[in-house]
């Protein structure tokens, strides 16, 4: 019975060698083991304490080991990164969330990463393999992770014989469906422009150890314009500036752990299509309020006020509809101002209908029947002029909303552009020194980078 553990140890070592692990030395007894020597001397207890845990290791594949890159590879790792926004969906104006489908490609060099022999070569693309170390990152402000998949391939580096080159190139692909929170500024609703932010940041790894850099031959971020659309919003017509991105490193002074983290920030400029709100809210509100000009029987005050109050209650109902479209914010939108003016117009008409009979009764010499006619003309002209001005302004503002950069509504984020240019230059400098040839490696040829 005393020989069973030794034979089991050799079986464990052979199994680990098949998984690509290095043989482990036998465990050394600790001080606590020495004090409990009498308890460990029993063969039955020894087999129970040692054999059972080792047997469970045979049933599990080797788990990824999270080792700091600086200790693992001995140098800073440039992690090439490219993110494609394949689709946007499910914009919720009330919850201030939006969904997006992200295709993430990362590539980095490694010296001590090896796939099992039977999985190397061209056939490795068909196996589920996970490297011992991979960049761990978070996407900020994620409210829900709907779906995620990841896939890794490893190939020998054809330039490994050059100085400073890594032995292997690892390519990682991730597809994520996420819902992200974005604090919207709705003061110009329904002519607002939103710049949705998608931000990736490395987690637990200092930028001195690993850092995101752009691929030499791929943009750091891009999108499929035809599929990045919401029910009432679309990407800005200025396609070259509709998506901006920048690589960055956080300040150590702002970190409680004193770390500088590498990240990528993407800004997508979406413009509201106001036609829905104009035709279904503003236009109907205009028609309803116009009916107040038809209740001009001065000898029947009760009927006048009945029509006015009915229209006023209808305007209040439309105000509640507008409120249901937006989150509870502490400011008013353009659509709110229009509804408020409509309610003010109805209130002034109702007050005029109430005091006109009283003025004619007590000041008949000064306020004859022509006063009512003059009030009608004044309110009718004011209402027509106001709506014409609003219509012209809405038409011009709606057109400028869809082209926010060329119309001057917003300016391009020069900080992001400068940062992107600096990041690209840094990436090219590193690629000249390190010769990060991931894009030119054969494993990239089997990957649809344009997907």
GROMACS .gro file of C-alpha atoms in nm:
model
  451
    1UNK     CA    1   0.000   0.000   0.000
    2UNK     CA    2   0.292   0.234   0.056
    3UNK     CA    3   0.393   0.214  -0.314
    4UNK     CA    4   0.059   0.334  -0.446
    5UNK     CA    5   0.130   0.706  -0.404
    6UNK     CA    6   0.460   0.678  -0.591
    7UNK     CA    7   0.301   0.505  -0.889
    8UNK     CA    8   0.020   0.759  -0.880
    9UNK     CA    9   0.273   1.043  -0.883
   10UNK     CA   10   0.431   0.910  -1.200
   11UNK     CA   11   0.086   0.883  -1.362
   12UNK     CA   12   0.010   1.242  -1.269
   13UNK     CA   13   0.340   1.362  -1.414
   14UNK     CA   14   0.276   1.178  -1.741
   15UNK     CA   15  -0.076   1.327  -1.761
   16UNK     CA   16   0.056   1.676  -1.701
   17UNK     CA   17   0.319   1.632  -1.971
   18UNK     CA   18   0.041   1.544  -2.218
   19UNK     CA   19  -0.133   1.873  -2.129
   20UNK     CA   20   0.187   2.064  -2.194
   21UNK     CA   21   0.264   2.138  -1.829
   22UNK     CA   22   0.611   2.113  -1.681
   23UNK     CA   23   0.664   1.837  -1.419
   24UNK     CA   24   0.619   1.965  -1.068
   25UNK     CA   25   0.866   1.879  -0.788
   26UNK     CA   26   0.730   1.676  -0.496
   27UNK     CA   27   0.582   1.891  -0.219
   28UNK     CA   28   0.810   1.969   0.073
   29UNK     CA   29   0.666   1.916   0.419
   30UNK     CA   30   0.588   2.228   0.616
   31UNK     CA   31   0.637   2.289   0.985
   32UNK     CA   32   0.276   2.203   1.049
   33UNK     CA   33   0.335   1.866   0.879
   34UNK     CA   34   0.629   1.792   1.110
   35UNK     CA   35   0.427   1.864   1.423
   36UNK     CA   36   0.160   1.627   1.304
   37UNK     CA   37   0.402   1.348   1.209
   38UNK     CA   38   0.219   1.079   1.395
   39UNK     CA   39  -0.104   1.160   1.214
   40UNK     CA   40   0.071   1.155   0.873
   41UNK     CA   41   0.243   0.821   0.933
   42UNK     CA   42  -0.075   0.621   0.877
   43UNK     CA   43  -0.095   0.483   0.517
   44UNK     CA   44  -0.471   0.516   0.502
   45UNK     CA   45  -0.464   0.879   0.609
   46UNK     CA   46  -0.182   0.951   0.367
   47UNK     CA   47  -0.374   0.817   0.072
   48UNK     CA   48  -0.685   1.008   0.173
   49UNK     CA   49  -0.504   1.340   0.212
   50UNK     CA   50  -0.289   1.328  -0.100
   51UNK     CA   51  -0.426   1.092  -0.363
   52UNK     CA   52  -0.779   1.228  -0.383
   53UNK     CA   53  -0.685   1.591  -0.468
   54UNK     CA   54  -0.435   1.471  -0.730
   55UNK     CA   55  -0.693   1.249  -0.893
   56UNK     CA   56  -0.925   1.548  -0.937
   57UNK     CA   57  -0.650   1.735  -1.123
   58UNK     CA   58  -0.658   1.470  -1.394
   59UNK     CA   59  -1.021   1.552  -1.472
   60UNK     CA   60  -0.964   1.924  -1.528
   61UNK     CA   61  -0.778   2.097  -1.811
   62UNK     CA   62  -0.495   2.327  -1.707
   63UNK     CA   63  -0.632   2.663  -1.594
   64UNK     CA   64  -0.492   2.998  -1.717
   65UNK     CA   65  -0.239   3.141  -1.477
   66UNK     CA   66  -0.260   3.515  -1.414
   67UNK     CA   67   0.106   3.615  -1.395
   68UNK     CA   68   0.219   3.977  -1.433
   69UNK     CA   69   0.363   4.016  -1.782
   70UNK     CA   70   0.679   4.181  -1.651
   71UNK     CA   71   0.754   3.868  -1.447
   72UNK     CA   72   0.640   3.629  -1.717
   73UNK     CA   73   0.814   3.771  -2.023
   74UNK     CA   74   1.053   4.015  -1.864
   75UNK     CA   75   0.956   4.314  -2.080
   76UNK     CA   76   0.673   4.548  -2.168
   77UNK     CA   77   0.410   4.388  -2.390
   78UNK     CA   78   0.256   4.596  -2.671
   79UNK     CA   79  -0.091   4.452  -2.718
   80UNK     CA   80  -0.216   4.546  -3.064
   81UNK     CA   81  -0.586   4.628  -3.048
   82UNK     CA   82  -0.858   4.692  -3.304
   83UNK     CA   83  -1.229   4.726  -3.223
   84UNK     CA   84  -1.510   4.720  -3.476
   85UNK     CA   85  -1.861   4.827  -3.380
   86UNK     CA   86  -2.060   4.590  -3.596
   87UNK     CA   87  -2.406   4.702  -3.489
   88UNK     CA   88  -2.590   4.925  -3.245
   89UNK     CA   89  -2.936   4.846  -3.112
   90UNK     CA   90  -3.196   4.900  -2.842
   91UNK     CA   91  -3.155   5.268  -2.754
   92UNK     CA   92  -3.352   5.349  -2.438
   93UNK     CA   93  -3.392   5.724  -2.388
   94UNK     CA   94  -3.548   5.681  -2.044
   95UNK     CA   95  -3.289   5.441  -1.901
   96UNK     CA   96  -3.014   5.613  -2.103
   97UNK     CA   97  -2.868   5.287  -2.232
   98UNK     CA   98  -2.775   5.155  -2.574
   99UNK     CA   99  -2.662   4.817  -2.704
  100UNK     CA  100  -2.371   4.742  -2.932
  101UNK     CA  101  -2.208   4.441  -3.096
  102UNK     CA  102  -1.830   4.461  -3.064
  103UNK     CA  103  -1.570   4.262  -3.257
  104UNK     CA  104  -1.237   4.290  -3.075
  105UNK     CA  105  -0.904   4.173  -3.217
  106UNK     CA  106  -0.592   4.163  -3.000
  107UNK     CA  107  -0.244   4.037  -3.079
  108UNK     CA  108   0.071   4.012  -2.872
  109UNK     CA  109   0.401   3.828  -2.871
  110UNK     CA  110   0.505   3.561  -2.624
  111UNK     CA  111   0.817   3.358  -2.550
  112UNK     CA  112   0.688   3.086  -2.318
  113UNK     CA  113   0.344   3.021  -2.469
  114UNK     CA  114   0.308   2.686  -2.646
  115UNK     CA  115   0.004   2.497  -2.761
  116UNK     CA  116  -0.007   2.117  -2.725
  117UNK     CA  117   0.183   1.951  -3.009
  118UNK     CA  118  -0.123   1.789  -3.162
  119UNK     CA  119  -0.288   2.132  -3.184
  120UNK     CA  120  -0.004   2.328  -3.340
  121UNK     CA  121   0.012   2.422  -3.704
  122UNK     CA  122  -0.282   2.488  -3.933
  123UNK     CA  123  -0.511   2.253  -3.738
  124UNK     CA  124  -0.491   2.466  -3.422
  125UNK     CA  125  -0.762   2.696  -3.557
  126UNK     CA  126  -1.017   2.422  -3.493
  127UNK     CA  127  -0.939   2.370  -3.124
  128UNK     CA  128  -1.042   2.560  -2.813
  129UNK     CA  129  -0.714   2.683  -2.671
  130UNK     CA  130  -0.653   2.948  -2.406
  131UNK     CA  131  -0.312   3.109  -2.346
  132UNK     CA  132  -0.158   3.109  -2.001
  133UNK     CA  133  -0.162   3.489  -2.002
  134UNK     CA  134  -0.400   3.717  -2.186
  135UNK     CA  135  -0.486   4.086  -2.145
  136UNK     CA  136  -0.767   4.129  -1.896
  137UNK     CA  137  -0.985   4.431  -1.965
  138UNK     CA  138  -1.316   4.586  -1.870
  139UNK     CA  139  -1.567   4.786  -2.072
  140UNK     CA  140  -1.680   5.079  -1.862
  141UNK     CA  141  -2.042   5.155  -1.775
  142UNK     CA  142  -2.170   4.816  -1.892
  143UNK     CA  143  -2.521   4.754  -1.759
  144UNK     CA  144  -2.565   4.409  -1.911
  145UNK     CA  145  -2.349   4.153  -2.087
  146UNK     CA  146  -2.589   3.988  -2.331
  147UNK     CA  147  -2.347   3.746  -2.499
  148UNK     CA  148  -1.973   3.693  -2.531
  149UNK     CA  149  -1.739   3.457  -2.715
  150UNK     CA  150  -1.360   3.449  -2.736
  151UNK     CA  151  -1.115   3.253  -2.949
  152UNK     CA  152  -0.735   3.234  -2.944
  153UNK     CA  153  -0.479   3.102  -3.190
  154UNK     CA  154  -0.101   3.075  -3.162
  155UNK     CA  155   0.156   3.043  -3.437
  156UNK     CA  156   0.535   3.057  -3.447
  157UNK     CA  157   0.675   3.397  -3.530
  158UNK     CA  158   0.849   3.382  -3.870
  159UNK     CA  159   1.080   3.664  -3.756
  160UNK     CA  160   1.173   3.498  -3.427
  161UNK     CA  161   1.538   3.482  -3.537
  162UNK     CA  162   1.560   3.863  -3.534
  163UNK     CA  163   1.675   4.049  -3.227
  164UNK     CA  164   1.398   4.152  -2.992
  165UNK     CA  165   1.140   3.923  -3.150
  166UNK     CA  166   0.911   3.690  -2.960
  167UNK     CA  167   0.897   3.321  -3.035
  168UNK     CA  168   0.522   3.309  -3.090
  169UNK     CA  169   0.238   3.537  -3.193
  170UNK     CA  170  -0.099   3.505  -3.020
  171UNK     CA  171  -0.415   3.634  -3.181
  172UNK     CA  172  -0.731   3.675  -2.977
  173UNK     CA  173  -1.079   3.745  -3.111
  174UNK     CA  174  -1.376   3.845  -2.896
  175UNK     CA  175  -1.736   3.916  -2.988
  176UNK     CA  176  -1.939   4.095  -2.725
  177UNK     CA  177  -2.303   4.200  -2.706
  178UNK     CA  178  -2.328   4.461  -2.432
  179UNK     CA  179  -2.563   4.731  -2.309
  180UNK     CA  180  -2.385   5.046  -2.196
  181UNK     CA  181  -2.506   5.341  -1.989
  182UNK     CA  182  -2.454   5.688  -2.134
  183UNK     CA  183  -2.552   6.009  -1.955
  184UNK     CA  184  -2.744   6.195  -2.227
  185UNK     CA  185  -2.773   6.572  -2.254
  186UNK     CA  186  -3.130   6.620  -2.382
  187UNK     CA  187  -3.162   6.999  -2.367
  188UNK     CA  188  -3.193   7.015  -2.748
  189UNK     CA  189  -3.432   6.719  -2.777
  190UNK     CA  190  -3.560   6.630  -3.039
  191UNK     CA  191  -3.274   6.801  -3.225
  192UNK     CA  192  -3.003   6.670  -2.996
  193UNK     CA  193  -2.669   6.513  -3.084
  194UNK     CA  194  -2.534   6.236  -2.863
  195UNK     CA  195  -2.173   6.123  -2.851
  196UNK     CA  196  -2.191   5.769  -2.717
  197UNK     CA  197  -1.873   5.645  -2.550
  198UNK     CA  198  -1.736   5.290  -2.558
  199UNK     CA  199  -1.432   5.266  -2.334
  200UNK     CA  200  -1.204   4.964  -2.286
  201UNK     CA  201  -0.943   4.963  -2.014
  202UNK     CA  202  -0.693   4.703  -1.899
  203UNK     CA  203  -0.758   4.572  -1.552
  204UNK     CA  204  -0.494   4.495  -1.291
  205UNK     CA  205  -0.200   4.546  -1.529
  206UNK     CA  206   0.019   4.854  -1.518
  207UNK     CA  207   0.085   5.029  -1.847
  208UNK     CA  208   0.457   4.973  -1.784
  209UNK     CA  209   0.390   4.599  -1.818
  210UNK     CA  210   0.132   4.590  -2.098
  211UNK     CA  211  -0.017   4.861  -2.313
  212UNK     CA  212  -0.279   4.885  -2.587
  213UNK     CA  213  -0.141   5.006  -2.921
  214UNK     CA  214  -0.302   5.017  -3.268
  215UNK     CA  215  -0.223   4.762  -3.536
  216UNK     CA  216   0.011   4.893  -3.806
  217UNK     CA  217  -0.238   4.808  -4.082
  218UNK     CA  218  -0.574   4.837  -3.902
  219UNK     CA  219  -0.756   5.131  -3.744
  220UNK     CA  220  -0.779   5.129  -3.368
  221UNK     CA  221  -1.158   5.148  -3.403
  222UNK     CA  222  -1.415   5.163  -3.681
  223UNK     CA  223  -1.779   5.075  -3.742
  224UNK     CA  224  -2.021   4.948  -4.003
  225UNK     CA  225  -2.215   5.268  -4.080
  226UNK     CA  226  -2.515   5.100  -4.237
  227UNK     CA  227  -2.577   4.890  -3.924
  228UNK     CA  228  -2.503   5.152  -3.659
  229UNK     CA  229  -2.851   5.300  -3.635
  230UNK     CA  230  -3.131   5.336  -3.382
  231UNK     CA  231  -3.506   5.379  -3.427
  232UNK     CA  232  -3.488   5.758  -3.397
  233UNK     CA  233  -3.112   5.824  -3.431
  234UNK     CA  234  -2.846   5.766  -3.693
  235UNK     CA  235  -2.474   5.821  -3.729
  236UNK     CA  236  -2.367   6.169  -3.831
  237UNK     CA  237  -2.350   6.222  -4.205
  238UNK     CA  238  -1.987   6.332  -4.166
  239UNK     CA  239  -1.868   5.972  -4.180
  240UNK     CA  240  -1.500   6.051  -4.144
  241UNK     CA  241  -1.565   6.214  -3.806
  242UNK     CA  242  -1.868   6.016  -3.692
  243UNK     CA  243  -1.637   5.782  -3.500
  244UNK     CA  244  -1.332   5.904  -3.313
  245UNK     CA  245  -1.100   5.707  -3.091
  246UNK     CA  246  -0.789   5.751  -2.880
  247UNK     CA  247  -0.548   5.530  -2.691
  248UNK     CA  248  -0.466   5.659  -2.345
  249UNK     CA  249  -0.297   5.581  -2.014
  250UNK     CA  250  -0.455   5.690  -1.688
  251UNK     CA  251  -0.273   5.907  -1.435
  252UNK     CA  252  -0.111   5.731  -1.144
  253UNK     CA  253  -0.212   6.013  -0.912
  254UNK     CA  254  -0.580   5.934  -0.971
  255UNK     CA  255  -0.542   5.563  -0.888
  256UNK     CA  256  -0.574   5.438  -0.531
  257UNK     CA  257  -0.326   5.162  -0.618
  258UNK     CA  258  -0.082   5.398  -0.786
  259UNK     CA  259  -0.122   5.224  -1.121
  260UNK     CA  260  -0.139   5.363  -1.472
  261UNK     CA  261  -0.385   5.168  -1.686
  262UNK     CA  262  -0.391   5.152  -2.064
  263UNK     CA  263  -0.718   5.191  -2.249
  264UNK     CA  264  -0.905   5.279  -2.567
  265UNK     CA  265  -1.188   5.534  -2.582
  266UNK     CA  266  -1.432   5.538  -2.874
  267UNK     CA  267  -1.679   5.819  -2.939
  268UNK     CA  268  -1.964   5.768  -3.185
  269UNK     CA  269  -2.166   6.075  -3.287
  270UNK     CA  270  -2.537   6.003  -3.333
  271UNK     CA  271  -2.796   6.257  -3.449
  272UNK     CA  272  -3.164   6.255  -3.359
  273UNK     CA  273  -3.411   6.223  -3.644
  274UNK     CA  274  -3.673   6.472  -3.531
  275UNK     CA  275  -3.944   6.393  -3.787
  276UNK     CA  276  -4.115   6.142  -3.558
  277UNK     CA  277  -4.150   6.386  -3.269
  278UNK     CA  278  -4.251   6.679  -3.490
  279UNK     CA  279  -4.526   6.487  -3.668
  280UNK     CA  280  -4.658   6.295  -3.367
  281UNK     CA  281  -4.628   6.556  -3.092
  282UNK     CA  282  -4.567   6.911  -3.215
  283UNK     CA  283  -4.795   6.900  -3.521
  284UNK     CA  284  -5.086   6.740  -3.334
  285UNK     CA  285  -5.042   6.987  -3.049
  286UNK     CA  286  -5.055   7.274  -3.298
  287UNK     CA  287  -5.382   7.147  -3.448
  288UNK     CA  288  -5.544   7.096  -3.107
  289UNK     CA  289  -5.455   7.443  -2.984
  290UNK     CA  290  -5.581   7.599  -3.307
  291UNK     CA  291  -5.934   7.488  -3.219
  292UNK     CA  292  -5.933   7.746  -2.940
  293UNK     CA  293  -5.978   8.014  -3.206
  294UNK     CA  294  -6.320   7.872  -3.301
  295UNK     CA  295  -6.493   7.931  -2.964
  296UNK     CA  296  -6.592   8.295  -3.007
  297UNK     CA  297  -6.958   8.315  -2.904
  298UNK     CA  298  -6.933   8.610  -2.663
  299UNK     CA  299  -7.286   8.568  -2.532
  300UNK     CA  300  -7.219   8.211  -2.406
  301UNK     CA  301  -6.933   8.223  -2.158
  302UNK     CA  302  -6.994   7.869  -2.027
  303UNK     CA  303  -6.948   7.707  -2.369
  304UNK     CA  304  -6.640   7.918  -2.434
  305UNK     CA  305  -6.472   7.801  -2.115
  306UNK     CA  306  -6.582   7.441  -2.165
  307UNK     CA  307  -6.397   7.429  -2.497
  308UNK     CA  308  -6.093   7.604  -2.350
  309UNK     CA  309  -6.064   7.371  -2.050
  310UNK     CA  310  -6.107   7.061  -2.267
  311UNK     CA  311  -5.826   7.174  -2.494
  312UNK     CA  312  -5.612   7.263  -2.192
  313UNK     CA  313  -5.656   6.914  -2.046
  314UNK     CA  314  -5.559   6.768  -2.383
  315UNK     CA  315  -5.241   6.975  -2.379
  316UNK     CA  316  -5.161   6.847  -2.030
  317UNK     CA  317  -5.203   6.490  -2.158
  318UNK     CA  318  -4.958   6.561  -2.439
  319UNK     CA  319  -4.716   6.704  -2.184
  320UNK     CA  320  -4.731   6.373  -1.997
  321UNK     CA  321  -4.658   6.193  -2.324
  322UNK     CA  322  -4.345   6.404  -2.369
  323UNK     CA  323  -4.240   6.330  -2.010
  324UNK     CA  324  -4.272   5.956  -2.072
  325UNK     CA  325  -4.025   5.982  -2.362
  326UNK     CA  326  -3.745   6.120  -2.146
  327UNK     CA  327  -3.571   6.044  -1.817
  328UNK     CA  328  -3.650   6.264  -1.514
  329UNK     CA  329  -3.407   6.548  -1.580
  330UNK     CA  330  -3.377   6.886  -1.407
  331UNK     CA  331  -3.402   7.095  -1.724
  332UNK     CA  332  -3.641   7.157  -2.013
  333UNK     CA  333  -3.602   7.040  -2.371
  334UNK     CA  334  -3.696   7.222  -2.690
  335UNK     CA  335  -4.008   7.008  -2.716
  336UNK     CA  336  -4.099   7.100  -2.358
  337UNK     CA  337  -4.077   7.470  -2.445
  338UNK     CA  338  -4.311   7.427  -2.740
  339UNK     CA  339  -4.568   7.240  -2.530
  340UNK     CA  340  -4.539   7.506  -2.258
  341UNK     CA  341  -4.607   7.783  -2.509
  342UNK     CA  342  -4.911   7.595  -2.639
  343UNK     CA  343  -5.044   7.568  -2.285
  344UNK     CA  344  -4.972   7.938  -2.228
  345UNK     CA  345  -5.161   8.025  -2.546
  346UNK     CA  346  -5.463   7.823  -2.431
  347UNK     CA  347  -5.448   7.985  -2.087
  348UNK     CA  348  -5.443   8.339  -2.231
  349UNK     CA  349  -5.734   8.258  -2.463
  350UNK     CA  350  -5.930   8.115  -2.171
  351UNK     CA  351  -5.864   8.425  -1.957
  352UNK     CA  352  -5.972   8.652  -2.244
  353UNK     CA  353  -6.295   8.454  -2.287
  354UNK     CA  354  -6.367   8.495  -1.917
  355UNK     CA  355  -6.306   8.869  -1.879
  356UNK     CA  356  -6.451   8.992  -2.211
  357UNK     CA  357  -6.820   8.962  -2.102
  358UNK     CA  358  -6.736   9.129  -1.769
  359UNK     CA  359  -6.564   9.421  -1.945
  360UNK     CA  360  -6.856   9.468  -2.182
  361UNK     CA  361  -7.100   9.462  -1.889
  362UNK     CA  362  -6.917   9.713  -1.668
  363UNK     CA  363  -6.741   9.925  -1.929
  364UNK     CA  364  -6.980   9.899  -2.219
  365UNK     CA  365  -6.898  10.250  -2.343
  366UNK     CA  366  -6.528  10.168  -2.384
  367UNK     CA  367  -6.546   9.794  -2.470
  368UNK     CA  368  -6.806   9.733  -2.735
  369UNK     CA  369  -6.844   9.424  -2.956
  370UNK     CA  370  -6.537   9.515  -3.161
  371UNK     CA  371  -6.308   9.431  -2.865
  372UNK     CA  372  -6.386   9.062  -2.904
  373UNK     CA  373  -6.301   9.080  -3.276
  374UNK     CA  374  -5.974   9.256  -3.210
  375UNK     CA  375  -5.879   8.987  -2.955
  376UNK     CA  376  -5.953   8.715  -3.211
  377UNK     CA  377  -5.735   8.881  -3.476
  378UNK     CA  378  -5.451   8.932  -3.226
  379UNK     CA  379  -5.448   8.570  -3.106
  380UNK     CA  380  -5.487   8.428  -3.457
  381UNK     CA  381  -5.198   8.631  -3.600
  382UNK     CA  382  -4.977   8.559  -3.298
  383UNK     CA  383  -5.045   8.186  -3.323
  384UNK     CA  384  -4.975   8.174  -3.698
  385UNK     CA  385  -4.654   8.378  -3.674
  386UNK     CA  386  -4.525   8.170  -3.382
  387UNK     CA  387  -4.578   7.839  -3.561
  388UNK     CA  388  -4.426   7.964  -3.887
  389UNK     CA  389  -4.114   8.074  -3.698
  390UNK     CA  390  -4.097   7.740  -3.515
  391UNK     CA  391  -4.139   7.547  -3.841
  392UNK     CA  392  -3.861   7.735  -4.021
  393UNK     CA  393  -3.629   7.703  -3.721
  394UNK     CA  394  -3.703   7.331  -3.682
  395UNK     CA  395  -3.634   7.266  -4.051
  396UNK     CA  396  -3.296   7.440  -4.041
  397UNK     CA  397  -3.201   7.290  -3.707
  398UNK     CA  398  -3.297   6.941  -3.816
  399UNK     CA  399  -3.078   6.968  -4.126
  400UNK     CA  400  -2.782   7.094  -3.922
  401UNK     CA  401  -2.832   6.813  -3.671
  402UNK     CA  402  -2.761   6.543  -3.929
  403UNK     CA  403  -2.434   6.715  -4.032
  404UNK     CA  404  -2.310   6.838  -3.693
  405UNK     CA  405  -1.944   6.886  -3.788
  406UNK     CA  406  -1.981   7.062  -4.123
  407UNK     CA  407  -2.265   7.279  -3.989
  408UNK     CA  408  -2.064   7.379  -3.683
  409UNK     CA  409  -2.309   7.233  -3.431
  410UNK     CA  410  -2.021   7.052  -3.264
  411UNK     CA  411  -1.648   7.054  -3.318
  412UNK     CA  412  -1.436   6.747  -3.378
  413UNK     CA  413  -1.267   6.625  -3.065
  414UNK     CA  414  -0.919   6.757  -3.133
  415UNK     CA  415  -0.782   6.596  -2.818
  416UNK     CA  416  -0.894   6.255  -2.941
  417UNK     CA  417  -0.757   6.319  -3.289
  418UNK     CA  418  -0.421   6.429  -3.149
  419UNK     CA  419  -0.415   6.133  -2.914
  420UNK     CA  420  -0.502   5.894  -3.196
  421UNK     CA  421  -0.221   6.033  -3.409
  422UNK     CA  422   0.022   6.007  -3.119
  423UNK     CA  423  -0.091   5.651  -3.048
  424UNK     CA  424  -0.043   5.553  -3.411
  425UNK     CA  425   0.306   5.700  -3.411
  426UNK     CA  426   0.390   5.517  -3.092
  427UNK     CA  427   0.263   5.193  -3.240
  428UNK     CA  428   0.478   5.233  -3.551
  429UNK     CA  429   0.782   5.310  -3.338
  430UNK     CA  430   0.728   4.999  -3.132
  431UNK     CA  431   0.665   4.787  -3.440
  432UNK     CA  432   0.999   4.901  -3.583
  433UNK     CA  433   1.181   4.805  -3.264
  434UNK     CA  434   0.987   4.494  -3.167
  435UNK     CA  435   0.870   4.397  -3.517
  436UNK     CA  436   0.519   4.300  -3.413
  437UNK     CA  437   0.439   4.095  -3.724
  438UNK     CA  438   0.103   3.960  -3.607
  439UNK     CA  439  -0.083   4.106  -3.903
  440UNK     CA  440   0.154   3.946  -4.151
  441UNK     CA  441   0.155   3.610  -3.979
  442UNK     CA  442  -0.021   3.317  -4.152
  443UNK     CA  443  -0.270   3.282  -3.866
  444UNK     CA  444  -0.416   3.619  -3.957
  445UNK     CA  445  -0.491   3.490  -4.303
  446UNK     CA  446  -0.743   3.248  -4.154
  447UNK     CA  447  -0.918   3.526  -3.968
  448UNK     CA  448  -1.179   3.756  -4.119
  449UNK     CA  449  -1.047   4.091  -4.001
  450UNK     CA  450  -1.306   4.276  -4.206
  451UNK     CA  451  -1.593   4.106  -4.024
   0.00000   0.00000   0.00000
